[in-house]
Tab-separated table of C-alpha atoms and ligand atoms in Angstrom:
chain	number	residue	atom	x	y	z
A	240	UNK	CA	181.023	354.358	111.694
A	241	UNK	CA	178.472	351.377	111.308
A	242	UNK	CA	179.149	348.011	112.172
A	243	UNK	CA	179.181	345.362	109.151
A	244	UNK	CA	177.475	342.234	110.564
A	245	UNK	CA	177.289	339.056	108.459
A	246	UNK	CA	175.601	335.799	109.542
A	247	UNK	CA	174.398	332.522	108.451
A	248	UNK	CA	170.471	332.900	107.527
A	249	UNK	CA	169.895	329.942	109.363
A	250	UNK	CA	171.746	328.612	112.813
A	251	UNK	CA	170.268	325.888	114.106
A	252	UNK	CA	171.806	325.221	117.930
A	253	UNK	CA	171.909	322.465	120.191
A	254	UNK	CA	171.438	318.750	120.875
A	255	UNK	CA	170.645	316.792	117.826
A	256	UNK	CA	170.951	319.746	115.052
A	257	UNK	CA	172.885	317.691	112.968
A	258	UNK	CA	169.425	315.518	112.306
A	259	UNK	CA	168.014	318.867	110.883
A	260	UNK	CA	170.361	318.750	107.493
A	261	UNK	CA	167.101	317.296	105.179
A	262	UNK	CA	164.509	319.862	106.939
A	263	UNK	CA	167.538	322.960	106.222
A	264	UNK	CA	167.865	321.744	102.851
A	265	UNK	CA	164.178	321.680	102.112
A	266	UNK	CA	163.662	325.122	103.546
A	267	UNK	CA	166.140	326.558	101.595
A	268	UNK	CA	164.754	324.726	98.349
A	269	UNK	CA	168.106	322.962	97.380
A	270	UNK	CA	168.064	319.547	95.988
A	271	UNK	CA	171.111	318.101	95.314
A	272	UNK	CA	173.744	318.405	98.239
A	273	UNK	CA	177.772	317.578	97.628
A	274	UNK	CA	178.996	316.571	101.071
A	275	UNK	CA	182.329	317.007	101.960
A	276	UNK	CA	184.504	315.849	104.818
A	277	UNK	CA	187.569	313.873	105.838
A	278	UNK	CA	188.069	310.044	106.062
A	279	UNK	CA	188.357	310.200	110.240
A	280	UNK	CA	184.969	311.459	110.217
A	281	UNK	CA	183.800	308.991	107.419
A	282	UNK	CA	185.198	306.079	109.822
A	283	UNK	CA	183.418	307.503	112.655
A	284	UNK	CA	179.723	306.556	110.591
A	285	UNK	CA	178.753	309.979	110.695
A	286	UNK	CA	178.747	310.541	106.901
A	287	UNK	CA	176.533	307.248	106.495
A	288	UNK	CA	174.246	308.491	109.131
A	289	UNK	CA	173.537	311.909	106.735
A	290	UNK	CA	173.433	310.108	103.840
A	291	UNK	CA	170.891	307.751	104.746
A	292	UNK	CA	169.041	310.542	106.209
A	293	UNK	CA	169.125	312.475	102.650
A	294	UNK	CA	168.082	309.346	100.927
A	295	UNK	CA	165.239	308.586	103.169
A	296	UNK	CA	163.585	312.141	102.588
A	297	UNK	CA	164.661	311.844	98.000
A	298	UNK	CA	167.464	313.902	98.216
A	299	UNK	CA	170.269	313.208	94.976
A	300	UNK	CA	173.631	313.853	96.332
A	301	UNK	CA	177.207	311.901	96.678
A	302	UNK	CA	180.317	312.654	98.287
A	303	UNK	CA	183.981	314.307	98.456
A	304	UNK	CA	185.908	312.849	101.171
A	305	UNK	CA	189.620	314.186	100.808
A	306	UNK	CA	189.904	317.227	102.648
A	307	UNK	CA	193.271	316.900	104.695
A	308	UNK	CA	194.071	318.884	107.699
A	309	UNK	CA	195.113	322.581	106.965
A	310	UNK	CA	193.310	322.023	103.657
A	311	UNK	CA	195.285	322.709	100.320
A	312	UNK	CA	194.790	324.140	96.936
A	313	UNK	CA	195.155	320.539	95.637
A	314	UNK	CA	192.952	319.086	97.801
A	315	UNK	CA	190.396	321.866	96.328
A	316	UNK	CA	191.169	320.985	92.839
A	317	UNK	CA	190.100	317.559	93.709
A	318	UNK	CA	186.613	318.222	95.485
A	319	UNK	CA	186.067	320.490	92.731
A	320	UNK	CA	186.794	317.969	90.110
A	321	UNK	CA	183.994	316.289	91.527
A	322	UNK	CA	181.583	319.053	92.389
A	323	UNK	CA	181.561	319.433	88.417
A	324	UNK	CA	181.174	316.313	87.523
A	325	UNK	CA	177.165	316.420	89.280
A	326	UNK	CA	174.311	318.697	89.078
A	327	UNK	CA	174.900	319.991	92.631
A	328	UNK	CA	173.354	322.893	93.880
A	329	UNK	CA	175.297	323.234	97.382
A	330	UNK	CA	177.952	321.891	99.605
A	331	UNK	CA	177.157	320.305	102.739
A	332	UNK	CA	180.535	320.508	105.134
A	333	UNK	CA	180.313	317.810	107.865
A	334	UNK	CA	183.612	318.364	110.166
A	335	UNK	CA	186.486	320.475	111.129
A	336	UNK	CA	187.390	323.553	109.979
A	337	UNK	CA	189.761	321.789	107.668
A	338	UNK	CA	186.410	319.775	106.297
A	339	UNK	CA	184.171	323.239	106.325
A	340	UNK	CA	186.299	325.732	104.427
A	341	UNK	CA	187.549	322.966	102.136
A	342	UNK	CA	183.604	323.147	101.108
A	343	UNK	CA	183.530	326.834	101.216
A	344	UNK	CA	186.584	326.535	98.748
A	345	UNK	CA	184.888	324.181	96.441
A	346	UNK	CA	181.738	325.916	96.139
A	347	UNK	CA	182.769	329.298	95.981
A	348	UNK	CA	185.840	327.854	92.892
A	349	UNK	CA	182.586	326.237	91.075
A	350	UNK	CA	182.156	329.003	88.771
A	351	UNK	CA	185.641	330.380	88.949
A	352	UNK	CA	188.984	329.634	86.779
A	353	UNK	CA	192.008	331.448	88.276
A	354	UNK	CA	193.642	329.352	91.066
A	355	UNK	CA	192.492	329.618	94.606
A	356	UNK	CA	195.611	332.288	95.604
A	357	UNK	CA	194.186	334.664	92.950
A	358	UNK	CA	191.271	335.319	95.453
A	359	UNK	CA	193.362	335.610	99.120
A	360	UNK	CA	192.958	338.676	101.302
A	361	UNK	CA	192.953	341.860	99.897
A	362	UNK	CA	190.562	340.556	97.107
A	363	UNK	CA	187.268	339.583	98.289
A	364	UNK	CA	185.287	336.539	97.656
A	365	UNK	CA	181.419	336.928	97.812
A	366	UNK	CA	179.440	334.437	95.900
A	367	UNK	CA	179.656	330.919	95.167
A	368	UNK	CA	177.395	327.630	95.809
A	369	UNK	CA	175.435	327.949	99.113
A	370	UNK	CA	177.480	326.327	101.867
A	371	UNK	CA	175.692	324.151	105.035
A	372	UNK	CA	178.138	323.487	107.602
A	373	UNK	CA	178.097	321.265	110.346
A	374	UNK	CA	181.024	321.367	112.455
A	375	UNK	CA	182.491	318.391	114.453
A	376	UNK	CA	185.243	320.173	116.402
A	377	UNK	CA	184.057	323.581	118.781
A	378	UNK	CA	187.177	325.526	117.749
A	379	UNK	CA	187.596	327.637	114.518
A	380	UNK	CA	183.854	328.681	114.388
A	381	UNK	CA	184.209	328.804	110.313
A	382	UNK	CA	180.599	327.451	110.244
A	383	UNK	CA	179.528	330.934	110.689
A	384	UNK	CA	182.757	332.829	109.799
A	385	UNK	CA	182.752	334.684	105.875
A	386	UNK	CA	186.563	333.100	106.150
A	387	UNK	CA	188.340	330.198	104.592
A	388	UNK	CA	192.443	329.479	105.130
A	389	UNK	CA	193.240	327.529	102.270
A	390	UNK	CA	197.519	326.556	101.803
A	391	UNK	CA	198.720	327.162	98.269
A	392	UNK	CA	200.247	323.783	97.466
A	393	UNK	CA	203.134	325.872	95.478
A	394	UNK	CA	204.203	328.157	97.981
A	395	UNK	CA	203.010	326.531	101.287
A	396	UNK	CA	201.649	329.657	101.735
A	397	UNK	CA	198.371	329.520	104.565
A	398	UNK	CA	196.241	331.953	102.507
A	399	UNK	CA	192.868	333.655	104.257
A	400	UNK	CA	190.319	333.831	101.722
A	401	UNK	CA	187.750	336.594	102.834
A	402	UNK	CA	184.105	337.228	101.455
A	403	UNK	CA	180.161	336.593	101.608
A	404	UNK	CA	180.617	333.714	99.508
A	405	UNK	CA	182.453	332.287	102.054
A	406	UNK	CA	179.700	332.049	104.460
A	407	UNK	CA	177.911	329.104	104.879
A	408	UNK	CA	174.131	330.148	104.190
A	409	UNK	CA	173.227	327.555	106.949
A	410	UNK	CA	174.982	326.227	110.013
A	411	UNK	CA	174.052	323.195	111.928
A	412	UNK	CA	175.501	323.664	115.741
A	413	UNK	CA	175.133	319.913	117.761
A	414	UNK	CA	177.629	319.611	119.946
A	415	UNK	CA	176.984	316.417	120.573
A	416	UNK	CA	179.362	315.454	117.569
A	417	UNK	CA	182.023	316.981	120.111
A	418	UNK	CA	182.042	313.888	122.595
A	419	UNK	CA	184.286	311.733	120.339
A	420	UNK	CA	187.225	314.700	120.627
A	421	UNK	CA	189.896	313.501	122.082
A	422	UNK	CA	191.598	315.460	125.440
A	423	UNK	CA	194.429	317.324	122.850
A	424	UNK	CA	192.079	318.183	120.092
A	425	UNK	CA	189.330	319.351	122.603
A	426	UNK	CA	192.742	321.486	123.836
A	427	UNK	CA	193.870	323.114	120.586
A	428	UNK	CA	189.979	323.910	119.649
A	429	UNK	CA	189.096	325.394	122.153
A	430	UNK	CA	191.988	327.408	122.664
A	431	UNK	CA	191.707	328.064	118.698
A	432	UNK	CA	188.274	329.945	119.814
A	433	UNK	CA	189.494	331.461	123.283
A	434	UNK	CA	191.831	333.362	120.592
A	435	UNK	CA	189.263	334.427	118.045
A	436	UNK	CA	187.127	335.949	121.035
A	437	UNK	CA	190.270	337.838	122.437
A	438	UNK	CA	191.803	338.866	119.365
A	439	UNK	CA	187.968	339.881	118.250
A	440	UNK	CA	188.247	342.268	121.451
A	441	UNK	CA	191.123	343.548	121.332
A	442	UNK	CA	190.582	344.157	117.447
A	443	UNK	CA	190.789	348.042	115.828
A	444	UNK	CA	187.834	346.380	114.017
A	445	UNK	CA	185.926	345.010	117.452
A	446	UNK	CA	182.478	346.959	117.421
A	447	UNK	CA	179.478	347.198	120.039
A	448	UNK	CA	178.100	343.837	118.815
A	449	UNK	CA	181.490	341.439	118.722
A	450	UNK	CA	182.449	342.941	122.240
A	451	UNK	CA	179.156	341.564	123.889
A	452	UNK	CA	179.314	337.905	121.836
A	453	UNK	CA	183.249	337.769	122.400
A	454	UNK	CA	183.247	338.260	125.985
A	455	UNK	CA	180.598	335.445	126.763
A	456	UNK	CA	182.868	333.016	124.712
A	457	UNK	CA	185.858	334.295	126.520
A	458	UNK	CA	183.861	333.691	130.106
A	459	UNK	CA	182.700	330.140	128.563
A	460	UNK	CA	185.756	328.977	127.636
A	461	UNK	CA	187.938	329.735	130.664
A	462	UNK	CA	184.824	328.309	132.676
A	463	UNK	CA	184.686	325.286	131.083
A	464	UNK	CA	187.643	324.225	128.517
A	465	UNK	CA	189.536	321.821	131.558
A	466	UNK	CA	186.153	319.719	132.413
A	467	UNK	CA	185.934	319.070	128.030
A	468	UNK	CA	189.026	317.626	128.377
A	469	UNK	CA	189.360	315.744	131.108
A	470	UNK	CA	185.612	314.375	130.669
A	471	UNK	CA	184.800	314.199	127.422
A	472	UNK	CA	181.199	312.839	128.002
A	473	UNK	CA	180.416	315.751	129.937
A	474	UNK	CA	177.843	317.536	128.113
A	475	UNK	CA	177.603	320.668	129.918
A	476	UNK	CA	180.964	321.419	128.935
A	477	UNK	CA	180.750	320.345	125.329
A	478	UNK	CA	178.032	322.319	125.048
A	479	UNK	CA	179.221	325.480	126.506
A	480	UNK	CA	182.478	324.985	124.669
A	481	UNK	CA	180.519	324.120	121.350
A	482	UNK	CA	178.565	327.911	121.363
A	483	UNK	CA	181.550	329.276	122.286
A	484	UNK	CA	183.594	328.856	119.456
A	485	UNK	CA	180.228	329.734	117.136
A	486	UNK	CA	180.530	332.851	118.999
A	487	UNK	CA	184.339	333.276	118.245
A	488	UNK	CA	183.783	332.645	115.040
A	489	UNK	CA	181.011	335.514	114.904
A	490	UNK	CA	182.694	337.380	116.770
A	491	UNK	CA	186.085	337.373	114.987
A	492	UNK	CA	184.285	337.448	111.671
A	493	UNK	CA	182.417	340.658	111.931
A	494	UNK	CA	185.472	342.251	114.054
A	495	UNK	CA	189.000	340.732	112.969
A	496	UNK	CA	191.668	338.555	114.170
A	497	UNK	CA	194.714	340.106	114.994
A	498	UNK	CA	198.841	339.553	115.481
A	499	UNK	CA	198.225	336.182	117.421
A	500	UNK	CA	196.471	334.714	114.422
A	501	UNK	CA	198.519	336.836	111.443
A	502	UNK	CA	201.725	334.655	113.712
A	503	UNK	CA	200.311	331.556	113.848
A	504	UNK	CA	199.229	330.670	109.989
A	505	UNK	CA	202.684	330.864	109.305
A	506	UNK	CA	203.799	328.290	111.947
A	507	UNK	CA	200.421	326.080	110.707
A	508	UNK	CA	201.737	326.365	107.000
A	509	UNK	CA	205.761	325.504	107.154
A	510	UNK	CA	205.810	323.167	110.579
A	511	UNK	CA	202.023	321.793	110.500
A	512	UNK	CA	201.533	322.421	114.093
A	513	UNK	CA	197.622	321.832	114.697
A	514	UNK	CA	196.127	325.441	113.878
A	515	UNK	CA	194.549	325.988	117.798
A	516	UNK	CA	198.362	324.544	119.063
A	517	UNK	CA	200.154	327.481	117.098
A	518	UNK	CA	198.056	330.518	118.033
A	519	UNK	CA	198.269	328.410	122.006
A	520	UNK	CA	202.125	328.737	121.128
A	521	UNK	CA	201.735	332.678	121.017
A	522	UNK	CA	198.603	333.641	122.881
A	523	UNK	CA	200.575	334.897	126.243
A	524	UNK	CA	203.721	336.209	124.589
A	525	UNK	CA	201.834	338.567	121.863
A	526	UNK	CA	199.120	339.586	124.544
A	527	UNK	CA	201.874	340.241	127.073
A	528	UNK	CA	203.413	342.295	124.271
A	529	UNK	CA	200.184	343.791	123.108
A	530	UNK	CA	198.374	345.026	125.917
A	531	UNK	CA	199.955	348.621	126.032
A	532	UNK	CA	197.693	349.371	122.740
A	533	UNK	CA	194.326	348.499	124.706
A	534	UNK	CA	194.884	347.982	128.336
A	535	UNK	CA	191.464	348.912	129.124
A	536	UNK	CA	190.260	346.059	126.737
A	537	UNK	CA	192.571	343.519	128.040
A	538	UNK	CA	191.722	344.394	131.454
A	539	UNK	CA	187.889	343.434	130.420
A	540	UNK	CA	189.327	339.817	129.088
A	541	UNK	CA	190.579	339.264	132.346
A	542	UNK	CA	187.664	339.767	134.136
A	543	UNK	CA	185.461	338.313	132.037
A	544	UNK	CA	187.253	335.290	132.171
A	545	UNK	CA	187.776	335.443	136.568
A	546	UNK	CA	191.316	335.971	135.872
A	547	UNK	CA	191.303	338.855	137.251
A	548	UNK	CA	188.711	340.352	140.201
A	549	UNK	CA	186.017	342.936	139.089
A	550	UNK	CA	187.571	345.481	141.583
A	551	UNK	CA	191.316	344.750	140.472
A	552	UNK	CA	192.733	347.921	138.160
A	553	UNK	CA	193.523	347.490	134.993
A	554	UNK	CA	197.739	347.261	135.372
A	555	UNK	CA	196.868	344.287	137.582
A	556	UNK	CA	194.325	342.706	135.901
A	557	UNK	CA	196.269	342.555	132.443
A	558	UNK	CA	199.312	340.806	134.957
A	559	UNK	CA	196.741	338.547	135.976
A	560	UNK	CA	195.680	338.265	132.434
A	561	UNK	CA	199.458	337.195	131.363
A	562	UNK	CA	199.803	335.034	134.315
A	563	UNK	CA	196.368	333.025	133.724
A	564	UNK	CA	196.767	332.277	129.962
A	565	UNK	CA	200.399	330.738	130.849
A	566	UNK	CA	198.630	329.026	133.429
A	567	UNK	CA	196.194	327.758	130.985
A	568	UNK	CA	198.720	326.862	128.439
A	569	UNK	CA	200.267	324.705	131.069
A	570	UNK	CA	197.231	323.060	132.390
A	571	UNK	CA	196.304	322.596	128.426
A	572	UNK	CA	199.907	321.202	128.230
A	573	UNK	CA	200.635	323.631	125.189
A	574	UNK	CA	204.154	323.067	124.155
A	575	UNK	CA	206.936	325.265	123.309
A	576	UNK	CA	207.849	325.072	119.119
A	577	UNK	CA	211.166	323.597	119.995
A	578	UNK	CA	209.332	320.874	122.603
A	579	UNK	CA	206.727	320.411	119.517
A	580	UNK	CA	209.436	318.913	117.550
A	581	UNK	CA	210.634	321.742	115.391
A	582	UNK	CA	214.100	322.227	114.802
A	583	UNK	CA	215.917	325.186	116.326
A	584	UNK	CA	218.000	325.523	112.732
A	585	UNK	CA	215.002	325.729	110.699
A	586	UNK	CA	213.119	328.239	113.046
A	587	UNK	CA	215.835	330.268	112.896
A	588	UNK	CA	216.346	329.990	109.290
A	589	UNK	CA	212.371	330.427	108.434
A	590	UNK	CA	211.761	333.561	110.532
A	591	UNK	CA	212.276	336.064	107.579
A	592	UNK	CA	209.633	334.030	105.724
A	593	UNK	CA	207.273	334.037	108.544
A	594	UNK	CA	207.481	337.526	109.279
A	595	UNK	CA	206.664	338.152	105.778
A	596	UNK	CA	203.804	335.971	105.743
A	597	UNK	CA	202.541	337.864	109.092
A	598	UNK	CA	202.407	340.923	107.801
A	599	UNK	CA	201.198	339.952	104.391
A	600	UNK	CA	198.017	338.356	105.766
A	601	UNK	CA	197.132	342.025	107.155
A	602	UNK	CA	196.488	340.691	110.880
A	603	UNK	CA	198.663	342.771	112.594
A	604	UNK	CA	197.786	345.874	111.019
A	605	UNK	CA	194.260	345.431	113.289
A	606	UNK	CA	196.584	344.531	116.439
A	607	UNK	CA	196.064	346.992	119.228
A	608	UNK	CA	199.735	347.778	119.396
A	609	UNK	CA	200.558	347.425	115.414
A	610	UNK	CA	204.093	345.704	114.975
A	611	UNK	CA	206.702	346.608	112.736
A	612	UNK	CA	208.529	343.763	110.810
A	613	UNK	CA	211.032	343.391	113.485
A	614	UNK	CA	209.476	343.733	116.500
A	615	UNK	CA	207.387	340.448	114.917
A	616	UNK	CA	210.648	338.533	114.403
A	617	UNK	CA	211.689	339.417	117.784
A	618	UNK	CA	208.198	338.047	118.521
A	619	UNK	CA	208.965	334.703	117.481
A	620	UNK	CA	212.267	335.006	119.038
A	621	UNK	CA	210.988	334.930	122.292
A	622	UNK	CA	207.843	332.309	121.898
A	623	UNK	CA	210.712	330.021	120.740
A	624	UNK	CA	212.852	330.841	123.872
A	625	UNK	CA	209.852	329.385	126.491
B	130	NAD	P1	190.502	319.754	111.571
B	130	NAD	O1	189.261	320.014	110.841
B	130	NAD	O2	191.780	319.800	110.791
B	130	NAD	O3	190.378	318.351	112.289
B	130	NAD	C1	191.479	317.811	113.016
B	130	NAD	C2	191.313	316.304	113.150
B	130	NAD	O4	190.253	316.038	114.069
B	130	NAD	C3	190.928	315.614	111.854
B	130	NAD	O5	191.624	314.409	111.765
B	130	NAD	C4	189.439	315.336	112.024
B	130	NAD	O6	189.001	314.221	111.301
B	130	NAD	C5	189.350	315.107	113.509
B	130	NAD	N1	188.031	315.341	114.084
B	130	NAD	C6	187.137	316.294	113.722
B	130	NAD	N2	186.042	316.230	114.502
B	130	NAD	C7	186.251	315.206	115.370
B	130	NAD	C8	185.476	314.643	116.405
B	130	NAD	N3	184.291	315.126	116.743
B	130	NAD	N4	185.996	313.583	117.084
B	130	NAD	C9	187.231	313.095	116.792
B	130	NAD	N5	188.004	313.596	115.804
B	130	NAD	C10	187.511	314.636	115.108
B	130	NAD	O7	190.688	320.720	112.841
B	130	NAD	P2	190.073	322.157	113.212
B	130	NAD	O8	190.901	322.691	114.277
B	130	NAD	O9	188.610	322.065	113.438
B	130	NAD	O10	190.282	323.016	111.884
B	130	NAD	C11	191.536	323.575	111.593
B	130	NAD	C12	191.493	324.315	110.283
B	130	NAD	O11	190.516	325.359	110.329
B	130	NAD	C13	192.829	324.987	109.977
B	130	NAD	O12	193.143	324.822	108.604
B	130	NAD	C14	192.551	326.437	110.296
B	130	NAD	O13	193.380	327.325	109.588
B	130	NAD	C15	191.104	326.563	109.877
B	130	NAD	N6	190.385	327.702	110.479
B	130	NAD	C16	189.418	328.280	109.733
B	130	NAD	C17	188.689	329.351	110.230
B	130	NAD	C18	187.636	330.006	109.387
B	130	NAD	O14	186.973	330.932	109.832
B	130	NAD	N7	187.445	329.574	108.171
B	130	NAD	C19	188.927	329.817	111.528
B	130	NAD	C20	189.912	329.188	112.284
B	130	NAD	C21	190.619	328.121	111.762
C-alpha cells in the first residue's frame, strides 16, 4: 500500500503571510484574481487591505462577497455568475471555511454545467481554476484540504465534494487574522480541527505520514485551545492553534474523516448548528463508542494530548481519553442539541434522514468500529440524551 499525499504547492506560514498574496500570485504567473469572502470579513477592512495591495503591484481583479455560512449551491451559482462575467484566471478565498470552499466551488464549476450535487463524493472533482486561500478562522483547515462541503439548496443536503481541483494551489497561513475571533468561534474551530486530527488517526485510511502531522495538532490543540479563548490577543496560542488546524486539515485530507464528521454534516445541514459545534456535540459519545475498533490508536490520542500518562495502559488511557474530551466540551461550554435550541420533536422526527445522510457521505465506512444504520441512530439517540 502507498500513501496518496496531496498538498498545496505553496504554504506560506506565519505572522504577516497574508501580505504575501501579490508576491504568490506573481510566482505562480496569474493575473487576474476573483476574491471571494463574506460581508463580516468585508466589514472587518480586510478585503480593502488585499485589494489595495493587488492594485498597488497592477493586478486586474474585483470581488464576490456572498458566501454565507455552510455555503450553498445558490450561493455558488451567484459567485459563479460573476466569475464569468471577468477574465479571471483564479480565485483568491480570504476567510472561513464557508468563504474558502465557496471559492473552491466557484472555480472548480467555471468550466462545468451540471449542478454542484452532480460532482459530491463518490465522483471526484480534480481540476478547475487555481484556488489561493487565506483562512481567517484556525478550524476546518480547507486551505490545504482537496475537500469542499457545499449544501444543495434543494435538498438541504451538506454534500462533500472530493478532488485535486479542490485544492487550493496556494495557501496563505497568518494567524494573525485569528485575533479578531471571538471566545465561541475560537471554541467551535478549534474543536472543528481537534476532530479532523483524531478522526485522521483513528482513520482505516490514517497512513505513516497523517499519524505524525495529526498527533502534533492533537498535542497543540489540547495545549493551547483554553488560553485562544479566554485571551484572544495571545499570540502564542493563536499561533499554535492556527498550524494546528493546517495540520488537521492535512492530516484529515490525505487520511479521512470518519463517523464523528459523517454525524455531524447532517446536524450542520437541517439545524445549522456551527460546523466545529456539531462534530463538539458528538466527539465523546462516538469516540466512547468507537474505541473498541482501535484502542491502541485511541490510547496514542490520549497521550499525545496529556490526557492520559505515557505509562498508563491503553484500557485506561482511552477512559481518560472519554473523560478529558467531556471535560473539554464543558470547559469549551459545548452544548447538548436540545440546550442548542433544537426541538426534541424534530430530532426525533429527522433521525431517519440523518442516518441516511451519515452513511451516504461514506464517513463511517473509514470509522474504526464501522456502524450499521442503527447503531448510528442509536448514536444520535444518546448525544441527544446529554
Ligand atoms: P465560517 O467560515 O462559516 O465563519 C463563521 C463566521 O465567522 C462568519 O460570520 C465569518 O465571517 C466569521 N469570521 C471568520 N473569520 C473571522 C475572524 N478572524 N474574526 C471574526 N470573525 C470571523 O466558519 P468555519 O468554521 O471556518 O467554516 C465552516 C465551514 O467549513 C462549514 O461549511 C464546514 O462544513 C466547512 N468545512 C470545510 C472543510 C474542508 O476541508 N473543505 C473542512 C471542515 C469544515
Amino acid at each position: 500500500m502507498t500513501a496518496n499525499i496531496n498538498l498545496p504547492r505553496i504554504l506560506r506560514i506565519g505572522a504577516g503571510a497574508s501580505r504575501l498574496l501579490p508576491e504568490v500570485l506573481d510566482k505562480l504567473n496569474l493575473k487576474q484574481p476573483l476574491l471571494v469572502t463574506d460581508a463580516f470579513i468585508v466589514g472587518l477592512g480586510w478585503l480593502d487591505t488585499l485589494e489595495t495591495q493587488l492594485s498597488e503591484k497592477g493586478f486586474s481583479h474585483s470581488r464576490f462577497t456572498g458566501v454565507v455560512p455552510d455555503p450553498t449551491s445558490a450561493a455558488v451559482t451567484a459567485g459563479l455568475a460573476v466569475l464569468r462575467q471577468g477574465e479571471y484566471d483564479c480565485v483568491v478565498a480570504l476567510g472561513g471555511g464557508s468563504s474558502i470552499d465557496t471559492a473552491k466551488a466557484i472555480a472548480v464549476m467555471a468550466h462545468r454545467d451540471q449542478p454542484m450535487r452532480h460532482y459530491k463524493v463518490p465522483n471526484s472533482i480534480d481540476d478547475g481554476l487555481p484556488v489561493i486561500a487565506i483562512p481567517t478562522t484556525a478550524g476546518t483547515g480547507s486551505e490545504a484540504t482537496r475537500a469542499a462541503v457545499i449544501t444543495d439548496t434543494d435538498s438541504q443536503e451538506k454534500m462533500l465534494c472530493m478532488g485535486l481541483g479542490l485544492m487550493p494551489i496556494a495557501a496563505l497561513v497568518d494567524f494573525e487574522l485569528t485575533l479578531s475571533m471571538p471566545w465561541r468561534l475560537t471554541a467551535d474551530t478549534g474543536l472543528d480541527s481537534l476532530c479532523h486530527a483524531l478522526e485522521a488517526y483513528v482513520s482505516k485510511k490514517a497512513n505513516a505520514l497523517t499519524d505524525t502531522i495529526a498527533l502534533a495538532a492533537m498535542t497543540a490543540i489540547n495545549t493551547h485551545i483554553r488560553t485562544a479563548c479566554q485571551q484572544p490577543d495571545n499570540r502564542e496560542a493563536r499561533e499554535a492553534m492556527m498550524l494546528a488546524a493546517t495540520q488537521g486539515g492535512i492530516a484529515f485530507s490525505n487520511s479521512s474523516v470518519t463517523l464523528i464528521h459523517g454525524m455531524s454534516r447532517p446536524i450542520g445541514a437541517l439545524y445549522h448548528v456551527p460546523h466545529g459545534l456539531s462534530n463538539a456535540m458528538l466527539l465523546a459519545d462516538v469516540t466512547a463508542w468507537s474505541i473498541s475498533g482501535a484502542p491502541t490508536r485511541y490510547a496514542d490520542c490520549a497521550r499525545a494530548m496529556g490526557m492520559a500518562e505515557l505509562r498508563d495502559s491503553d484500557t485506561t488511557a482511552n477512559q481518560k481519553l472519554v473523560a478529558g474530551l467531556r471535560l473539554l466540551c464543558s470547559d469549551l461550554k459545548v452544548p447538548s442539541p436540545g440546550e442548542f435550541g433544537i426541538d426534541a420533536h424534530a430530532w426525533q422526527q429527522s433521525l431517519e434522514l440523518m442516518t441516511q445522510q451519515a452513511l451516504d457521505s461514506g464517513s463511517p465506512n473509514n470509522n474504526p468500529r464501522i456502524p450499521s444504520a442503527a447503531e448510528i441512530k442509536d448514536l444520535y439517540q444518546k448525544v441527544w440524551g446529554n
